[in-house]
Tab-separated table of C-alpha atoms in Angstrom:
chain	number	residue	atom	x	y	z
G	1	MET	CA	7.728	4.615	-29.512
G	2	SER	CA	6.336	7.200	-27.187
G	3	TYR	CA	3.568	6.674	-24.688
G	4	SER	CA	2.927	9.335	-22.123
G	5	VAL	CA	1.377	8.891	-18.703
G	6	PRO	CA	-2.373	8.982	-19.213
G	7	LYS	CA	-4.220	12.181	-18.446
G	8	ILE	CA	-6.578	11.501	-15.597
G	9	ALA	CA	-9.631	13.405	-16.685
G	10	GLY	CA	-11.380	15.439	-14.040
G	11	GLU	CA	-9.203	14.411	-11.092
G	12	SER	CA	-8.319	17.945	-10.082
G	13	ASP	CA	-11.884	19.210	-9.930
G	14	THR	CA	-13.329	16.380	-7.878
G	15	ILE	CA	-13.164	16.642	-4.122
G	16	VAL	CA	-13.792	13.472	-2.179
G	17	GLY	CA	-13.891	12.670	1.494
G	18	ARG	CA	-12.459	15.937	2.730
G	19	THR	CA	-13.471	18.175	5.560
G	20	GLU	CA	-15.445	21.325	4.930
G	21	ASP	CA	-12.476	23.566	4.252
G	22	HIS	CA	-11.400	21.078	1.573
G	23	LEU	CA	-8.295	20.004	3.443
G	24	TRP	CA	-7.762	16.729	5.146
G	25	ALA	CA	-7.146	16.883	8.866
G	26	ARG	CA	-3.570	16.690	10.108
G	27	TRP	CA	-2.455	13.741	12.225
G	28	GLU	CA	0.785	13.479	14.187
G	29	VAL	CA	2.605	10.171	13.764
G	30	PHE	CA	4.619	8.273	16.369
G	31	VAL	CA	6.634	5.147	15.596
G	32	ARG	CA	8.329	2.755	17.967
G	33	PRO	CA	11.325	1.461	16.008
G	34	ARG	CA	12.500	-2.117	16.229
G	35	GLY	CA	14.676	-2.307	19.336
G	36	GLY	CA	13.382	1.056	20.514
G	37	VAL	CA	11.960	1.523	23.999
G	38	THR	CA	9.479	4.269	23.232
G	39	HIS	CA	7.359	5.881	20.520
G	40	VAL	CA	9.208	8.604	18.642
G	41	TYR	CA	7.567	11.520	16.851
G	42	SER	CA	7.822	11.099	13.078
G	43	GLU	CA	6.135	14.272	11.706
G	44	SER	CA	2.621	14.289	10.304
G	45	VAL	CA	0.276	13.050	7.610
G	46	HIS	CA	-3.026	14.319	6.274
G	47	ALA	CA	-6.016	12.000	6.176
G	48	PRO	CA	-9.816	12.196	6.220
G	49	ASP	CA	-10.227	9.643	9.020
G	50	ALA	CA	-8.295	7.585	11.566
G	51	GLU	CA	-8.086	4.443	9.446
G	52	THR	CA	-6.660	6.323	6.471
G	53	ALA	CA	-4.320	8.216	8.796
G	54	LEU	CA	-2.860	4.931	10.076
G	55	LEU	CA	-2.413	3.589	6.564
G	56	ASN	CA	-0.868	6.838	5.318
G	57	ALA	CA	1.452	6.951	8.322
G	58	ARG	CA	2.556	3.408	7.654
G	59	ASP	CA	3.316	4.123	4.021
G	60	THR	CA	5.019	7.429	4.701
G	61	TYR	CA	7.126	6.757	7.792
G	62	LEU	CA	7.790	3.021	7.891
G	63	ARG	CA	9.461	2.781	4.530
G	64	ARG	CA	12.930	3.415	5.886
G	65	VAL	CA	12.545	2.944	9.632
G	66	GLU	CA	11.678	-0.542	10.703
G	67	GLY	CA	8.834	-0.074	13.177
G	68	VAL	CA	7.053	-2.377	15.594
G	69	SER	CA	4.264	-0.057	16.713
G	70	LEU	CA	2.468	2.902	15.169
G	71	TRP	CA	0.317	5.658	16.692
G	72	VAL	CA	-1.515	8.551	15.082
G	73	ILE	CA	-3.062	11.432	17.034
G	74	PRO	CA	-5.283	14.166	15.575
G	75	SER	CA	-3.103	17.253	15.618
G	76	GLY	CA	-5.881	19.273	17.225
G	77	ALA	CA	-5.995	16.930	20.232
G	78	ILE	CA	-2.419	17.794	21.222
G	79	SER	CA	-1.668	20.650	23.643
G	80	ARG	CA	1.826	22.069	23.279
G	81	TRP	CA	4.218	23.856	25.633
G	82	ASP	CA	7.804	24.995	25.147
G	83	GLU	CA	10.374	26.578	27.406
G	84	HIS	CA	9.481	30.112	26.357
G	85	GLN	CA	5.952	29.871	27.712
G	86	ALA	CA	5.051	30.449	31.351
G	87	LEU	CA	3.476	27.571	33.237
G	88	PRO	CA	1.545	27.511	36.527
G	89	GLU	CA	3.906	26.639	39.380
G	90	SER	CA	1.649	24.087	40.988
G	91	ARG	CA	-0.668	21.371	39.895
G	92	SER	CA	-4.384	21.799	39.774
G	93	GLU	CA	-5.911	20.368	42.936
G	94	GLU	CA	-9.479	20.526	41.725
G	95	GLY	CA	-10.955	17.131	42.250
G	96	SER	CA	-13.212	17.225	39.232
G	97	ALA	CA	-13.142	14.696	36.444
G	98	ARG	CA	-9.579	13.663	35.842
G	99	ARG	CA	-8.507	11.577	32.956
G	100	LEU	CA	-5.472	9.914	31.483
G	101	TRP	CA	-3.077	11.885	29.302
G	102	GLU	CA	-0.044	10.824	27.296
G	103	ALA	CA	3.019	13.047	27.569
G	104	PHE	CA	5.695	13.541	24.928
G	105	ILE	CA	8.968	15.288	25.756
G	106	ARG	CA	11.527	17.010	23.582
G	107	HIS	CA	14.707	16.798	25.621
G	108	ARG	CA	16.771	19.308	23.675
G	109	ARG	CA	16.357	21.536	20.665
G	110	GLY	CA	16.492	19.639	17.412
G	111	ALA	CA	15.639	16.317	19.047
G	112	GLN	CA	12.399	14.486	18.323
G	113	PHE	CA	9.557	14.231	20.804
G	114	LEU	CA	9.643	10.958	22.710
G	115	HIS	CA	6.723	9.370	24.488
G	116	ALA	CA	7.567	9.744	28.185
G	117	GLY	CA	4.549	8.111	29.841
G	118	SER	CA	0.995	8.574	31.055
G	119	ILE	CA	-0.342	10.884	33.738
G	120	VAL	CA	-3.707	11.565	35.333
G	121	ALA	CA	-4.639	15.233	35.140
G	122	ALA	CA	-7.645	17.576	35.241
G	123	ASP	CA	-7.015	19.365	31.959
G	124	ALA	CA	-4.361	20.031	29.330
G	125	VAL	CA	-2.471	22.686	31.331
G	126	ASP	CA	-2.539	20.509	34.423
G	127	ALA	CA	-1.285	17.600	32.329
G	128	ILE	CA	1.646	19.685	31.079
G	129	VAL	CA	2.533	20.820	34.614
G	130	ARG	CA	2.394	17.267	35.897
G	131	ALA	CA	4.382	15.978	32.928
G	132	ARG	CA	7.046	18.601	33.612
G	133	ASP	CA	7.237	17.510	37.261
G	134	ALA	CA	7.214	13.823	36.443
G	135	PHE	CA	9.427	13.593	33.389
G	136	LEU	CA	11.708	16.654	33.233
G	137	THR	CA	14.781	17.360	35.269
G	138	LYS	CA	15.977	20.948	35.778
G	139	THR	CA	18.546	20.670	33.026
G	140	ASP	CA	16.513	18.651	30.650
G	141	GLY	CA	13.534	19.184	28.381
G	142	VAL	CA	12.607	22.095	26.201
G	143	ALA	CA	9.085	21.213	25.134
G	144	ILE	CA	6.139	19.058	26.145
G	145	TRP	CA	3.106	17.797	24.239
G	146	VAL	CA	0.146	16.180	25.928
G	147	ALA	CA	-2.875	14.461	24.438
G	148	PRO	CA	-5.821	12.653	26.040
G	149	SER	CA	-4.990	8.949	25.945
G	150	GLU	CA	-8.204	8.147	24.110
G	151	ALA	CA	-7.107	10.418	21.240
G	152	ILE	CA	-4.373	7.962	20.334
G	153	VAL	CA	-5.211	5.662	17.453
G	154	ALA	CA	-2.879	2.678	17.629
G	155	ALA	CA	-2.298	0.057	14.977
G	156	ASP	CA	-3.833	-3.233	16.063
G	157	PRO	CA	-1.066	-5.542	17.400
G	158	ASP	CA	-2.759	-8.426	15.557
G	159	GLU	CA	-2.025	-6.603	12.327
G	160	ALA	CA	1.625	-5.975	13.109
G	161	GLU	CA	2.752	-8.691	10.717
G	162	MET	CA	0.850	-7.106	7.840
G	163	LEU	CA	1.789	-3.538	8.702
G	164	PHE	CA	5.444	-3.818	9.630
G	165	GLU	CA	7.020	-7.004	8.306
G	166	PRO	CA	6.813	-6.360	4.571
G	167	PHE	CA	9.430	-3.608	4.930
G	168	ALA	CA	11.929	-5.798	6.736
G	169	ASP	CA	13.740	-7.417	3.818
G	170	LYS	CA	13.553	-4.804	1.103
G	171	GLY	CA	17.006	-3.355	0.761
G	172	TYR	CA	16.035	-1.544	-2.390
G	173	ARG	CA	14.025	0.891	-0.287
G	174	GLN	CA	17.271	2.222	1.176
G	175	ALA	CA	19.483	4.662	-0.704
G	176	THR	CA	22.530	2.656	0.406
G	177	TYR	CA	21.282	-0.306	-1.643
G	178	TYR	CA	22.378	1.366	-4.859
G	179	ASP	CA	25.959	1.575	-6.092
G	180	ILE	CA	26.930	5.091	-6.997
G	181	PRO	CA	29.266	5.264	-10.003
G	182	GLU	CA	32.667	6.740	-9.195
G	183	GLU	CA	32.195	9.631	-11.578
G	184	VAL	CA	29.243	10.846	-9.524
G	185	GLY	CA	31.369	11.302	-6.411
G	186	TYR	CA	29.687	12.219	-3.155
G	187	MET	CA	25.961	12.819	-3.249
Z	1	MET	CA	-7.538	-21.639	-27.285
Z	2	ASP	CA	-3.765	-21.936	-27.259
Z	3	THR	CA	-1.961	-22.097	-23.998
Z	4	ILE	CA	1.342	-20.301	-23.564
Z	5	THR	CA	3.863	-22.785	-22.327
Z	6	THR	CA	7.517	-22.887	-21.536
Z	7	SER	CA	9.755	-25.921	-21.299
Z	8	ARG	CA	8.558	-26.611	-17.763
Z	9	PRO	CA	4.924	-26.490	-16.520
Z	10	LEU	CA	6.028	-25.111	-13.145
Z	11	ALA	CA	7.814	-22.230	-14.871
Z	12	THR	CA	4.670	-21.462	-16.873
Z	13	TYR	CA	2.655	-21.446	-13.678
Z	14	LEU	CA	5.089	-19.134	-11.898
Z	15	ILE	CA	5.235	-16.759	-14.867
Z	16	ARG	CA	1.440	-16.365	-14.871
Z	17	HIS	CA	1.392	-15.129	-11.308
Z	18	GLY	CA	4.605	-13.182	-11.815
Z	19	ASP	CA	3.043	-11.425	-14.806
Z	20	ASP	CA	-0.037	-10.453	-12.774
Z	21	ASN	CA	2.189	-8.680	-10.293
Z	22	LEU	CA	4.572	-7.205	-12.852
Z	23	VAL	CA	1.814	-5.686	-14.980
Z	24	LEU	CA	-0.063	-4.279	-11.999
Z	25	ALA	CA	3.186	-2.842	-10.598
Z	26	GLN	CA	3.776	-1.051	-13.892
Z	27	ARG	CA	0.197	0.255	-14.007
Z	28	LEU	CA	0.521	1.650	-10.486
Z	29	ALA	CA	3.945	3.109	-11.241
Z	30	GLU	CA	2.423	5.002	-14.182
Z	31	TYR	CA	0.159	6.762	-11.714
Z	32	ILE	CA	2.920	7.965	-9.389
Z	33	SER	CA	2.801	11.766	-9.035
Z	34	TRP	CA	-0.848	11.807	-10.182
Z	35	ALA	CA	-2.534	10.719	-6.942
Z	36	PRO	CA	-4.960	13.190	-5.343
Z	37	GLU	CA	-2.793	13.539	-2.209
Z	38	LEU	CA	0.910	13.207	-1.486
Z	39	GLU	CA	0.207	10.531	1.123
Z	40	GLU	CA	-1.722	8.478	-1.412
Z	41	ASP	CA	1.068	8.883	-3.920
Z	42	LEU	CA	3.479	7.321	-1.425
Z	43	ALA	CA	1.017	4.545	-0.661
Z	44	ILE	CA	0.609	3.699	-4.344
Z	45	ALA	CA	4.378	3.736	-4.880
Z	46	ASN	CA	4.742	1.350	-1.932
Z	47	ILE	CA	2.101	-1.002	-3.261
Z	48	ALA	CA	3.681	-0.917	-6.716
Z	49	LEU	CA	7.035	-1.860	-5.181
Z	50	ASP	CA	5.430	-4.724	-3.268
Z	51	HIS	CA	3.976	-6.127	-6.484
Z	52	LEU	CA	7.275	-5.626	-8.273
Z	53	GLY	CA	9.078	-7.503	-5.503
Z	54	VAL	CA	6.709	-10.469	-5.785
Z	55	ALA	CA	7.028	-10.390	-9.577
Z	56	HIS	CA	10.801	-10.451	-9.297
Z	57	HIS	CA	10.777	-13.441	-6.932
Z	58	LEU	CA	8.377	-15.405	-9.132
Z	59	LEU	CA	10.044	-14.604	-12.447
Z	60	ALA	CA	13.552	-15.237	-11.100
Z	61	TYR	CA	12.412	-18.597	-9.757
Z	62	ALA	CA	10.637	-19.361	-13.031
Z	63	ALA	CA	13.824	-18.565	-14.929
Z	64	SER	CA	15.847	-20.930	-12.753
Z	65	VAL	CA	13.244	-23.694	-13.124
Z	66	GLU	CA	13.224	-23.128	-16.856
Z	67	GLY	CA	16.995	-23.366	-17.082
Z	68	ASP	CA	17.045	-21.920	-20.598
Z	69	GLY	CA	19.443	-19.102	-19.822
Z	70	ARG	CA	16.745	-16.453	-19.435
Z	71	ASP	CA	16.682	-14.409	-16.243
Z	72	ALA	CA	13.907	-12.379	-14.605
Z	73	ASP	CA	14.821	-9.278	-16.593
Z	74	ALA	CA	14.652	-11.184	-19.861
Z	75	LEU	CA	11.192	-12.432	-18.919
Z	76	ALA	CA	10.036	-8.938	-17.991
Z	77	PHE	CA	11.559	-6.909	-20.789
Z	78	LEU	CA	12.093	-9.213	-23.738
Z	79	ARG	CA	8.794	-10.995	-24.094
Z	80	SER	CA	6.122	-9.653	-26.424
Z	81	GLU	CA	2.528	-8.903	-25.534
Z	82	ARG	CA	1.433	-12.276	-26.873
Z	83	GLU	CA	3.794	-14.023	-24.426
Z	84	PHE	CA	2.469	-12.269	-21.334
Z	85	THR	CA	0.066	-14.410	-19.328
Z	86	ASN	CA	-1.328	-11.942	-16.801
Z	87	LEU	CA	-5.028	-11.618	-16.034
Z	88	LEU	CA	-6.816	-9.028	-18.153
Z	89	LEU	CA	-7.971	-7.191	-15.024
Z	90	VAL	CA	-4.508	-5.949	-14.036
Z	91	GLU	CA	-3.705	-4.492	-17.465
Z	92	ARG	CA	-6.789	-2.265	-17.533
Z	93	PRO	CA	-5.742	1.371	-17.863
Z	94	ASN	CA	-5.755	4.041	-15.145
Z	95	ASP	CA	-8.963	5.743	-16.286
Z	96	ASP	CA	-9.499	7.545	-13.010
Z	97	PHE	CA	-8.790	7.141	-9.303
Z	98	ALA	CA	-11.946	5.076	-8.753
Z	99	VAL	CA	-10.929	2.608	-11.470
Z	100	ILE	CA	-7.433	2.347	-10.002
Z	101	MET	CA	-8.743	1.598	-6.514
Z	102	VAL	CA	-11.518	-0.774	-7.618
Z	103	ARG	CA	-9.102	-2.664	-9.904
Z	104	GLN	CA	-6.721	-2.951	-6.961
Z	105	PHE	CA	-9.472	-4.040	-4.592
Z	106	LEU	CA	-10.833	-6.721	-6.941
Z	107	PHE	CA	-7.316	-8.093	-7.398
Z	108	ASP	CA	-6.324	-7.845	-3.694
Z	109	ALA	CA	-9.462	-9.764	-2.719
Z	110	TYR	CA	-8.230	-12.524	-5.050
Z	111	GLN	CA	-4.575	-12.448	-4.054
Z	112	VAL	CA	-5.160	-12.855	-0.316
Z	113	PRO	CA	-6.799	-16.313	-0.596
Z	114	LEU	CA	-4.423	-17.191	-3.461
Z	115	TRP	CA	-1.290	-16.604	-1.367
Z	116	GLU	CA	-2.890	-18.203	1.677
Z	117	ALA	CA	-3.394	-21.357	-0.383
Z	118	LEU	CA	0.017	-21.233	-2.078
Z	119	ALA	CA	1.758	-20.720	1.276
Z	120	GLY	CA	0.975	-24.429	1.748
Z	121	SER	CA	2.427	-25.399	-1.628
Z	122	ALA	CA	4.459	-28.594	-1.908
Z	123	ASP	CA	7.042	-26.476	-3.711
Z	124	THR	CA	8.878	-24.878	-0.803
Z	125	THR	CA	10.243	-21.939	-2.804
Z	126	LEU	CA	6.788	-21.005	-4.037
Z	127	ALA	CA	5.427	-21.516	-0.514
Z	128	GLY	CA	8.066	-19.131	0.820
Z	129	ILE	CA	7.260	-16.451	-1.748
Z	130	ALA	CA	3.547	-16.834	-0.993
Z	131	ALA	CA	4.064	-16.629	2.773
Z	132	LYS	CA	5.778	-13.275	2.316
Z	133	ALA	CA	3.345	-12.006	-0.283
Z	134	VAL	CA	0.263	-12.720	1.795
Z	135	LYS	CA	1.324	-10.199	4.437
Z	136	GLU	CA	1.626	-7.534	1.777
Z	137	ALA	CA	-1.610	-8.550	0.087
Z	138	ARG	CA	-3.541	-8.244	3.352
Z	139	TYR	CA	-2.277	-4.722	3.709
Z	140	HIS	CA	-3.096	-3.873	0.090
Z	141	LEU	CA	-6.611	-5.178	0.614
Z	142	ARG	CA	-7.099	-3.086	3.714
Z	143	HIS	CA	-5.905	-0.010	1.850
Z	144	SER	CA	-7.973	-0.521	-1.308
Z	145	ARG	CA	-11.081	-1.597	0.604
Z	146	ASN	CA	-10.847	1.528	2.723
Z	147	TRP	CA	-10.801	3.635	-0.438
Z	148	VAL	CA	-13.652	1.727	-2.092
Z	149	VAL	CA	-15.839	2.351	0.945
Z	150	THR	CA	-14.731	5.980	1.288
Z	151	LEU	CA	-15.404	6.708	-2.367
Z	152	GLY	CA	-18.610	4.702	-2.662
Z	153	ASP	CA	-20.034	6.195	0.513
Z	154	GLY	CA	-18.632	9.649	-0.296
Z	155	THR	CA	-19.984	12.356	-2.577
Z	156	GLU	CA	-22.475	11.870	-5.372
Z	157	GLU	CA	-19.625	12.162	-7.876
Z	158	SER	CA	-17.333	9.677	-6.129
Z	159	HIS	CA	-20.221	7.233	-5.683
Z	160	ARG	CA	-21.073	7.451	-9.382
Z	161	ARG	CA	-17.475	6.946	-10.476
Z	162	THR	CA	-16.907	4.013	-8.124
Z	163	GLN	CA	-20.061	2.241	-9.266
Z	164	HIS	CA	-18.972	2.880	-12.840
Z	165	ALA	CA	-15.553	1.357	-12.073
Z	166	PHE	CA	-17.149	-1.820	-10.680
Z	167	ASP	CA	-19.487	-2.027	-13.677
Z	168	GLU	CA	-16.602	-1.576	-16.128
Z	169	LEU	CA	-14.203	-4.026	-14.474
Z	170	TRP	CA	-16.698	-6.713	-13.482
Z	171	ARG	CA	-16.394	-8.601	-16.768
Z	172	PHE	CA	-12.675	-9.118	-16.138
Z	173	THR	CA	-13.105	-10.710	-12.701
Z	174	GLY	CA	-14.457	-14.100	-13.810
Z	175	GLU	CA	-11.119	-14.920	-15.418
Z	176	MET	CA	-9.469	-15.179	-11.993
Z	177	PHE	CA	-11.474	-18.314	-11.214
Z	178	VAL	CA	-11.320	-20.117	-14.557
Z	179	GLY	CA	-8.750	-22.862	-14.482
Z	180	ASP	CA	-7.160	-24.793	-17.313
Z	181	ALA	CA	-5.256	-28.067	-17.598
Z	182	LEU	CA	-2.135	-26.528	-16.075
Z	183	ASP	CA	-4.064	-25.342	-13.019
Z	184	THR	CA	-5.546	-28.818	-12.636
Z	185	ASP	CA	-2.112	-30.457	-12.882
Z	186	MET	CA	-0.519	-28.023	-10.455
Z	187	ALA	CA	-3.333	-28.429	-7.938
Z	188	ALA	CA	-3.193	-32.225	-8.265
Z	189	ALA	CA	0.555	-32.122	-7.578
Z	190	GLY	CA	-0.039	-30.057	-4.446
Z	191	ILE	CA	1.992	-27.221	-5.946
Z	192	GLY	CA	-0.779	-24.931	-7.126
Z	193	VAL	CA	-4.356	-24.104	-6.244
Z	194	ASP	CA	-7.626	-24.707	-8.067
Z	195	PRO	CA	-8.675	-21.165	-9.057
Z	196	ALA	CA	-12.358	-22.051	-8.664
Z	197	SER	CA	-11.773	-22.550	-4.940
Z	198	LEU	CA	-10.838	-18.864	-4.593
Z	199	GLU	CA	-14.148	-17.543	-5.862
Z	200	ALA	CA	-16.232	-18.014	-2.700
Z	201	PRO	CA	-13.841	-16.120	-0.384
Z	202	TRP	CA	-13.388	-13.459	-3.071
Z	203	ARG	CA	-17.133	-12.949	-3.420
Z	204	ARG	CA	-17.585	-12.660	0.336
Z	205	THR	CA	-14.923	-9.959	0.570
Z	206	VAL	CA	-16.166	-8.070	-2.468
Z	207	LEU	CA	-19.892	-8.155	-1.709
Z	208	GLU	CA	-19.342	-7.075	1.880
Z	209	ALA	CA	-17.321	-4.052	0.747
Z	210	ILE	CA	-19.866	-3.211	-1.968
Z	211	ALA	CA	-22.573	-3.164	0.712
Z	212	ASP	CA	-20.470	-1.021	3.082
Z	213	ALA	CA	-19.765	1.349	0.198
Z	214	THR	CA	-23.522	1.697	-0.541
Z	215	LEU	CA	-22.833	0.403	-4.059
Z	216	SER	CA	-24.676	-2.261	-6.054
Z	217	GLU	CA	-23.298	-5.549	-7.250
Z	218	PRO	CA	-22.840	-5.193	-11.016
Z	219	GLU	CA	-25.147	-7.216	-13.207
Z	220	ASP	CA	-23.764	-10.415	-14.633
Z	221	THR	CA	-21.897	-9.831	-17.840
Z	222	THR	CA	-20.093	-12.003	-20.321
Z	223	VAL	CA	-16.855	-13.099	-18.676
Z	224	ARG	CA	-13.791	-12.001	-20.614
Z	225	VAL	CA	-10.887	-14.459	-20.612
Z	226	GLY	CA	-7.697	-14.849	-22.613
Z	227	GLY	CA	-4.928	-13.354	-20.495
Z	228	ARG	CA	-3.530	-16.715	-19.400
Z	229	SER	CA	-3.307	-17.687	-23.081
Z	230	GLY	CA	-1.667	-14.457	-24.170
Z	231	PHE	CA	-4.771	-12.886	-25.730
Z	232	HIS	CA	-4.905	-9.427	-24.230
Z	233	THR	CA	-6.900	-6.242	-24.433
Z	234	GLU	CA	-5.456	-3.428	-26.494
Z	235	ALA	CA	-4.218	-1.723	-23.332
Z	236	LEU	CA	-1.349	-4.137	-22.636
Z	237	GLY	CA	0.654	-3.504	-25.788
Z	238	HIS	CA	0.834	0.237	-25.141
Z	239	MET	CA	1.891	-0.404	-21.569
Z	240	LEU	CA	4.656	-2.797	-22.573
Z	241	GLY	CA	5.878	-0.288	-25.152
Z	242	GLU	CA	6.511	2.154	-22.335
Z	243	MET	CA	7.893	-0.482	-19.968
Z	244	GLN	CA	10.229	-2.263	-22.373
Z	245	TRP	CA	11.511	0.364	-24.787
Z	246	LEU	CA	14.789	1.005	-22.993
Z	247	GLN	CA	15.860	-2.657	-23.046
Z	248	ARG	CA	14.554	-3.006	-26.586
Z	249	ALA	CA	16.411	0.085	-27.816
Z	250	TYR	CA	19.612	-0.557	-25.849
Z	251	PRO	CA	19.801	-4.326	-25.335
Z	252	GLY	CA	21.677	-5.328	-22.200
Z	253	LEU	CA	21.822	-1.795	-20.841
Z	254	GLU	CA	22.512	-1.638	-17.101
Z	255	TRP	CA	22.417	1.239	-14.668
């Protein structure tokens, strides 16, 4: 008997809930793993809104890492600096409206960005300068991201049970769950 | 109408709910690689695995209660269409993305109060399975509700398709709340739940989402029943053909 996967008529020509350029916005995902002390960058997802971004991030990045907290940040809200770019030597002293920023540090090439902490700063460049002064030592840190704190969309702690626990006892989600026949050798 | 029974009423009861989850898991798995976005494909695969996990727990427990030498795999792969006791709703085919999400939403809105009630079951194994499943079901509901509202309150085309999905599936929802003698016995024993008691919370959840999605509540239609007695729509047989052929063609095959 043969029964193929049904053809979903018209799916490809229907565009729903996307932004004007027909692409969903990109969101950067940060997960605090169980036992971890800080949120770790986990790459990105695409989603039309914050709620969908959180759900997509959960389904994409919590399948194999057991997480206890989840953040998504619109990619466009993040200002980025790396060691090859010049930075002002001193902080901005302008007293105008300051606000809270979250700083993420990459400590060496190839490592993931880690949430380092919060700082009060006048603007994105000022936030990067202050993050460098506060969180980097001379021998440490090759890149910094900053985002206004209010740009962070965090999973509601009351929903942690629903978001994170279902992954806890599902060994079959891990590749190591499956026995590999001897003939296959190393994969 | 006949009722499908096994040697033990509890096993029959467990198989019903196991079948709901098994059949929906298979339906969702059919859709993998067809979702409109990669992220949604992963989400649907996750949800399918959640349902499969619940199905496995329930069918394995049913098999042990039954004590007839069948295991969960035998229940899943070696029963015929007529022996499946899932709700008709979950076997409905994947006509389009709106149907998939509305089918999921209508079922999630039922499973959340179902597992909440069964988490207090006098049968501690069933209570344990339900306590785990309710966390997953709450997430599924949040995911499917989000899509129902996004699609309903989206473009003209997505609104039309989502309303159509509700209209098409509505006649299969009444079955969730129709009990039979087994439901009455299980509820009386403190093991199961009276399905009628799940209708009010289900309606609240569904009508609120329909309003948020700018959709209309479908008109009352004749309620279709029969799944719990093994009388299915044409769609199930085709699905089982795909799902079971390997074990049917190569009995006992393992991988």
